[in-house]
Short mmCIF file of N, CA and C and ligand atoms in Angstrom, two decimals:
data_model
loop_
_atom_site.label_atom_id
_atom_site.label_comp_id
_atom_site.label_asym_id
_atom_site.label_seq_id
_atom_site.Cartn_x
_atom_site.Cartn_y
_atom_site.Cartn_z
N UNK A 30 -14.42 -9.65 -15.97
CA UNK A 30 -13.42 -9.00 -15.13
C UNK A 30 -13.49 -9.52 -13.71
N UNK A 31 -14.73 -9.73 -13.22
CA UNK A 31 -14.90 -10.18 -11.84
C UNK A 31 -14.38 -11.60 -11.63
N UNK A 32 -14.34 -12.37 -12.71
CA UNK A 32 -13.91 -13.76 -12.60
C UNK A 32 -12.46 -13.86 -12.15
N UNK A 33 -11.62 -12.94 -12.64
CA UNK A 33 -10.21 -13.07 -12.29
C UNK A 33 -9.75 -12.02 -11.28
N UNK A 34 -10.71 -11.41 -10.62
CA UNK A 34 -10.35 -10.36 -9.66
C UNK A 34 -9.48 -10.90 -8.54
N UNK A 35 -9.74 -12.15 -8.16
CA UNK A 35 -8.95 -12.76 -7.09
C UNK A 35 -7.47 -12.83 -7.46
N UNK A 36 -7.22 -13.27 -8.70
CA UNK A 36 -5.81 -13.37 -9.10
C UNK A 36 -5.19 -11.99 -9.28
N UNK A 37 -6.01 -11.03 -9.69
CA UNK A 37 -5.49 -9.66 -9.82
C UNK A 37 -5.05 -9.15 -8.45
N UNK A 38 -5.91 -9.35 -7.45
CA UNK A 38 -5.60 -8.90 -6.10
C UNK A 38 -4.41 -9.66 -5.52
N UNK A 39 -4.35 -10.96 -5.79
CA UNK A 39 -3.23 -11.74 -5.28
C UNK A 39 -1.91 -11.27 -5.90
N UNK A 40 -2.00 -10.94 -7.19
CA UNK A 40 -0.82 -10.42 -7.88
C UNK A 40 -0.39 -9.08 -7.25
N UNK A 41 -1.36 -8.27 -6.90
CA UNK A 41 -1.08 -6.99 -6.26
C UNK A 41 -0.38 -7.17 -4.92
N UNK A 42 -0.82 -8.17 -4.19
CA UNK A 42 -0.19 -8.48 -2.91
C UNK A 42 1.27 -8.81 -3.10
N UNK A 43 1.55 -9.61 -4.10
CA UNK A 43 2.93 -10.02 -4.39
C UNK A 43 3.76 -8.80 -4.77
N UNK A 44 3.22 -7.96 -5.66
CA UNK A 44 3.94 -6.77 -6.11
C UNK A 44 4.23 -5.84 -4.93
N UNK A 45 3.22 -5.65 -4.08
CA UNK A 45 3.38 -4.78 -2.92
C UNK A 45 4.45 -5.32 -1.98
N UNK A 46 4.42 -6.62 -1.79
CA UNK A 46 5.39 -7.27 -0.92
C UNK A 46 6.82 -7.09 -1.45
N UNK A 47 6.95 -7.26 -2.77
CA UNK A 47 8.28 -7.10 -3.38
C UNK A 47 8.78 -5.66 -3.24
N UNK A 48 7.86 -4.73 -3.42
CA UNK A 48 8.20 -3.32 -3.29
C UNK A 48 8.70 -3.03 -1.86
N UNK A 49 8.05 -3.65 -0.89
CA UNK A 49 8.44 -3.45 0.50
C UNK A 49 9.85 -3.98 0.77
N UNK A 50 10.12 -5.15 0.19
CA UNK A 50 11.44 -5.74 0.36
C UNK A 50 12.51 -4.84 -0.24
N UNK A 51 12.24 -4.34 -1.45
CA UNK A 51 13.19 -3.46 -2.12
C UNK A 51 13.43 -2.20 -1.29
N UNK A 52 12.35 -1.68 -0.75
CA UNK A 52 12.44 -0.48 0.08
C UNK A 52 13.34 -0.71 1.28
N UNK A 53 13.10 -1.82 1.95
CA UNK A 53 13.87 -2.14 3.14
C UNK A 53 15.35 -2.20 2.84
N UNK A 54 15.66 -2.78 1.67
CA UNK A 54 17.06 -2.93 1.29
C UNK A 54 17.70 -1.58 0.99
N UNK A 55 16.88 -0.61 0.57
CA UNK A 55 17.46 0.68 0.22
C UNK A 55 17.51 1.62 1.43
N UNK A 56 17.04 1.14 2.56
CA UNK A 56 17.09 1.96 3.77
C UNK A 56 18.52 2.04 4.29
N UNK A 57 19.10 3.25 4.33
CA UNK A 57 20.48 3.37 4.80
C UNK A 57 20.67 2.86 6.22
N UNK A 58 19.61 2.86 7.00
CA UNK A 58 19.70 2.38 8.38
C UNK A 58 19.84 0.88 8.45
N UNK A 59 19.54 0.21 7.31
CA UNK A 59 19.66 -1.24 7.27
C UNK A 59 21.08 -1.65 6.90
N UNK A 60 21.88 -0.66 6.48
CA UNK A 60 23.26 -0.91 6.11
C UNK A 60 24.03 -1.34 7.36
N UNK A 61 24.63 -2.53 7.33
CA UNK A 61 25.34 -2.99 8.53
C UNK A 61 26.48 -2.06 8.95
N UNK A 62 27.00 -1.30 8.00
CA UNK A 62 28.09 -0.37 8.32
C UNK A 62 27.58 0.90 9.00
N UNK A 63 26.28 1.06 8.97
CA UNK A 63 25.72 2.33 9.44
C UNK A 63 26.10 2.64 10.88
N UNK A 64 26.02 1.65 11.73
CA UNK A 64 26.23 1.86 13.16
C UNK A 64 27.62 2.41 13.46
N UNK A 65 28.62 1.86 12.77
CA UNK A 65 29.99 2.29 13.04
C UNK A 65 30.40 3.44 12.12
N UNK A 66 29.48 3.82 11.26
CA UNK A 66 29.76 4.88 10.31
C UNK A 66 29.83 6.22 11.02
N UNK A 67 31.00 6.87 10.91
CA UNK A 67 31.13 8.16 11.57
C UNK A 67 31.11 9.27 10.54
N UNK A 68 30.10 9.21 9.68
CA UNK A 68 30.03 10.13 8.54
C UNK A 68 29.78 11.56 9.00
N UNK A 69 30.01 12.47 8.06
CA UNK A 69 29.76 13.88 8.32
C UNK A 69 28.28 14.12 8.62
N UNK A 70 28.00 15.21 9.28
CA UNK A 70 26.63 15.50 9.73
C UNK A 70 25.67 15.56 8.55
N UNK A 71 26.08 16.18 7.44
CA UNK A 71 25.14 16.32 6.32
C UNK A 71 24.78 14.97 5.71
N UNK A 72 25.73 14.03 5.72
CA UNK A 72 25.43 12.67 5.25
C UNK A 72 24.39 12.06 6.16
N UNK A 73 24.58 12.31 7.44
CA UNK A 73 23.67 11.80 8.44
C UNK A 73 22.25 12.30 8.22
N UNK A 74 22.13 13.58 7.92
CA UNK A 74 20.82 14.19 7.68
C UNK A 74 20.19 13.57 6.44
N UNK A 75 21.01 13.39 5.40
CA UNK A 75 20.50 12.79 4.17
C UNK A 75 19.99 11.38 4.43
N UNK A 76 20.76 10.63 5.20
CA UNK A 76 20.35 9.26 5.52
C UNK A 76 19.07 9.26 6.34
N UNK A 77 18.99 10.19 7.26
CA UNK A 77 17.81 10.33 8.10
C UNK A 77 16.57 10.57 7.24
N UNK A 78 16.75 11.48 6.27
CA UNK A 78 15.63 11.83 5.38
C UNK A 78 15.21 10.63 4.53
N UNK A 79 16.21 9.94 4.00
CA UNK A 79 15.92 8.76 3.19
C UNK A 79 15.18 7.73 4.03
N UNK A 80 15.63 7.57 5.24
CA UNK A 80 15.03 6.61 6.15
C UNK A 80 13.56 6.96 6.42
N UNK A 81 13.30 8.25 6.68
CA UNK A 81 11.94 8.71 6.96
C UNK A 81 11.02 8.48 5.76
N UNK A 82 11.56 8.76 4.56
CA UNK A 82 10.79 8.57 3.34
C UNK A 82 10.40 7.10 3.19
N UNK A 83 11.39 6.24 3.44
CA UNK A 83 11.17 4.81 3.32
C UNK A 83 10.14 4.34 4.35
N UNK A 84 10.27 4.86 5.57
CA UNK A 84 9.30 4.51 6.62
C UNK A 84 7.89 4.88 6.21
N UNK A 85 7.74 6.10 5.67
CA UNK A 85 6.42 6.58 5.27
C UNK A 85 5.84 5.71 4.16
N UNK A 86 6.69 5.37 3.19
CA UNK A 86 6.19 4.56 2.09
C UNK A 86 5.85 3.14 2.56
N UNK A 87 6.67 2.62 3.47
CA UNK A 87 6.41 1.29 4.00
C UNK A 87 5.05 1.26 4.70
N UNK A 88 4.77 2.32 5.43
CA UNK A 88 3.49 2.41 6.13
C UNK A 88 2.33 2.40 5.13
N UNK A 89 2.51 3.16 4.05
CA UNK A 89 1.49 3.20 3.00
C UNK A 89 1.27 1.82 2.41
N UNK A 90 2.40 1.13 2.16
CA UNK A 90 2.32 -0.21 1.56
C UNK A 90 1.65 -1.18 2.52
N UNK A 91 1.92 -1.01 3.81
CA UNK A 91 1.28 -1.85 4.82
C UNK A 91 -0.24 -1.68 4.80
N UNK A 92 -0.66 -0.43 4.71
CA UNK A 92 -2.09 -0.13 4.62
C UNK A 92 -2.69 -0.78 3.39
N UNK A 93 -1.92 -0.73 2.30
CA UNK A 93 -2.36 -1.28 1.04
C UNK A 93 -2.57 -2.78 1.16
N UNK A 94 -1.63 -3.45 1.83
CA UNK A 94 -1.74 -4.90 2.03
C UNK A 94 -3.03 -5.21 2.80
N UNK A 95 -3.31 -4.43 3.84
CA UNK A 95 -4.53 -4.64 4.63
C UNK A 95 -5.77 -4.47 3.75
N UNK A 96 -5.75 -3.42 2.93
CA UNK A 96 -6.89 -3.15 2.05
C UNK A 96 -7.07 -4.27 1.04
N UNK A 97 -5.97 -4.72 0.44
CA UNK A 97 -6.06 -5.79 -0.56
C UNK A 97 -6.61 -7.06 0.10
N UNK A 98 -6.13 -7.35 1.30
CA UNK A 98 -6.63 -8.53 2.01
C UNK A 98 -8.11 -8.42 2.29
N UNK A 99 -8.54 -7.22 2.66
CA UNK A 99 -9.96 -7.02 2.91
C UNK A 99 -10.77 -7.19 1.63
N UNK A 100 -10.22 -6.66 0.53
CA UNK A 100 -10.89 -6.82 -0.77
C UNK A 100 -11.00 -8.31 -1.12
N UNK A 101 -9.94 -9.06 -0.86
CA UNK A 101 -9.96 -10.50 -1.13
C UNK A 101 -11.02 -11.19 -0.29
N UNK A 102 -11.14 -10.77 0.96
CA UNK A 102 -12.17 -11.27 1.85
C UNK A 102 -13.56 -11.03 1.28
N UNK A 103 -13.71 -9.83 0.72
CA UNK A 103 -15.00 -9.45 0.17
C UNK A 103 -15.30 -10.24 -1.10
N UNK A 104 -14.25 -10.62 -1.83
CA UNK A 104 -14.45 -11.49 -3.00
C UNK A 104 -15.02 -12.82 -2.52
N UNK A 105 -14.42 -13.34 -1.44
CA UNK A 105 -14.87 -14.61 -0.87
C UNK A 105 -16.33 -14.54 -0.43
N UNK A 106 -16.67 -13.43 0.21
CA UNK A 106 -18.01 -13.28 0.76
C UNK A 106 -19.03 -12.86 -0.29
N UNK A 107 -18.51 -12.50 -1.48
CA UNK A 107 -19.40 -12.08 -2.55
C UNK A 107 -19.86 -10.64 -2.43
N UNK A 108 -19.17 -9.86 -1.59
CA UNK A 108 -19.56 -8.47 -1.45
C UNK A 108 -18.60 -7.53 -2.17
N UNK A 109 -17.64 -8.12 -2.88
CA UNK A 109 -16.68 -7.31 -3.61
C UNK A 109 -17.38 -6.48 -4.68
N UNK A 110 -16.97 -5.21 -4.79
CA UNK A 110 -17.56 -4.35 -5.81
C UNK A 110 -18.69 -3.48 -5.28
N UNK A 111 -19.08 -3.74 -4.00
CA UNK A 111 -20.06 -2.86 -3.37
C UNK A 111 -19.34 -1.99 -2.35
N UNK A 112 -19.74 -0.74 -2.27
CA UNK A 112 -19.09 0.17 -1.34
C UNK A 112 -19.31 -0.32 0.10
N UNK A 113 -18.22 -0.31 0.87
CA UNK A 113 -18.27 -0.80 2.24
C UNK A 113 -19.13 0.11 3.12
N UNK A 114 -19.25 1.36 2.70
CA UNK A 114 -19.93 2.34 3.55
C UNK A 114 -21.39 2.54 3.15
N UNK A 115 -21.65 2.74 1.85
CA UNK A 115 -23.02 3.05 1.44
C UNK A 115 -23.65 1.93 0.61
N UNK A 116 -22.85 0.87 0.35
CA UNK A 116 -23.37 -0.30 -0.33
C UNK A 116 -23.69 -0.11 -1.81
N UNK A 117 -23.33 1.04 -2.32
CA UNK A 117 -23.54 1.33 -3.73
C UNK A 117 -22.59 0.48 -4.58
N UNK A 118 -22.95 0.17 -5.79
CA UNK A 118 -22.06 -0.60 -6.66
C UNK A 118 -20.92 0.29 -7.15
N UNK A 119 -19.70 -0.14 -6.92
CA UNK A 119 -18.54 0.63 -7.36
C UNK A 119 -18.39 0.43 -8.87
N UNK A 120 -18.27 1.51 -9.64
CA UNK A 120 -18.17 1.37 -11.11
C UNK A 120 -16.96 0.52 -11.51
N UNK A 121 -17.16 -0.30 -12.54
CA UNK A 121 -16.08 -1.16 -13.04
C UNK A 121 -14.82 -0.38 -13.38
N UNK A 122 -15.01 0.82 -13.93
CA UNK A 122 -13.87 1.67 -14.30
C UNK A 122 -12.96 1.90 -13.11
N UNK A 123 -13.59 2.19 -11.97
CA UNK A 123 -12.83 2.46 -10.75
C UNK A 123 -12.12 1.20 -10.27
N UNK A 124 -12.81 0.07 -10.36
CA UNK A 124 -12.22 -1.19 -9.91
C UNK A 124 -11.08 -1.62 -10.83
N UNK A 125 -11.20 -1.24 -12.09
CA UNK A 125 -10.12 -1.58 -13.02
C UNK A 125 -8.87 -0.79 -12.66
N UNK A 126 -9.09 0.47 -12.25
CA UNK A 126 -8.01 1.38 -11.91
C UNK A 126 -7.40 1.02 -10.55
N UNK A 127 -8.28 0.83 -9.57
CA UNK A 127 -7.86 0.47 -8.21
C UNK A 127 -8.65 -0.76 -7.78
N UNK A 128 -8.11 -1.95 -8.12
CA UNK A 128 -8.88 -3.18 -7.86
C UNK A 128 -9.21 -3.38 -6.37
N UNK A 129 -8.39 -2.78 -5.49
CA UNK A 129 -8.62 -3.03 -4.06
C UNK A 129 -9.59 -2.02 -3.44
N UNK A 130 -10.26 -1.22 -4.29
CA UNK A 130 -11.21 -0.23 -3.77
C UNK A 130 -12.27 -0.87 -2.88
N UNK A 131 -12.45 -0.31 -1.70
CA UNK A 131 -13.50 -0.80 -0.80
C UNK A 131 -14.67 0.17 -0.77
N UNK A 132 -14.40 1.40 -1.25
CA UNK A 132 -15.43 2.44 -1.17
C UNK A 132 -15.67 3.04 -2.56
N UNK A 133 -16.86 3.59 -2.73
CA UNK A 133 -17.14 4.34 -3.95
C UNK A 133 -16.41 5.69 -3.86
N UNK A 134 -16.34 6.40 -4.95
CA UNK A 134 -15.56 7.66 -4.98
C UNK A 134 -16.07 8.64 -3.93
N UNK A 135 -17.38 8.78 -3.83
CA UNK A 135 -17.98 9.74 -2.89
C UNK A 135 -17.58 9.42 -1.45
N UNK A 136 -17.68 8.17 -1.06
CA UNK A 136 -17.33 7.78 0.31
C UNK A 136 -15.84 7.94 0.56
N UNK A 137 -15.04 7.56 -0.41
CA UNK A 137 -13.60 7.70 -0.29
C UNK A 137 -13.23 9.15 0.01
N UNK A 138 -13.87 10.06 -0.72
CA UNK A 138 -13.63 11.50 -0.53
C UNK A 138 -14.06 11.92 0.87
N UNK A 139 -15.24 11.45 1.28
CA UNK A 139 -15.77 11.72 2.61
C UNK A 139 -14.78 11.29 3.68
N UNK A 140 -14.24 10.09 3.53
CA UNK A 140 -13.38 9.50 4.56
C UNK A 140 -12.03 10.20 4.65
N UNK A 141 -11.64 10.84 3.55
CA UNK A 141 -10.33 11.50 3.54
C UNK A 141 -10.36 12.79 4.37
N UNK A 142 -11.54 13.32 4.58
CA UNK A 142 -11.66 14.58 5.30
C UNK A 142 -11.37 14.46 6.78
ZN1 ZN B 204 -20.07 4.68 -0.90
#
């Protein structure tokens, strides 16, 4: 599994990037007609909400890209699979589920607080 982790992570980067592009295209604020659009107020609110949702998800995806890049760095350095915080070996099961994991479950929980 560790042998192809680099390509798994690289594939994740591509998928994340594509998702971001799709998101951007679905942003009503990206619609060139939006500026001159004199739509009703409720349409405006709906577009605002859609825009906020897209912004939030884009931010999440951006974080993900950073994490994946860091994981790739750790593959290069040979530290991939060890928790960044406590240095414990991250279980393969977890890495299979979330290949870009930088922390073990315990530390991840700690950091979320
Ligand atoms: Zn840890």
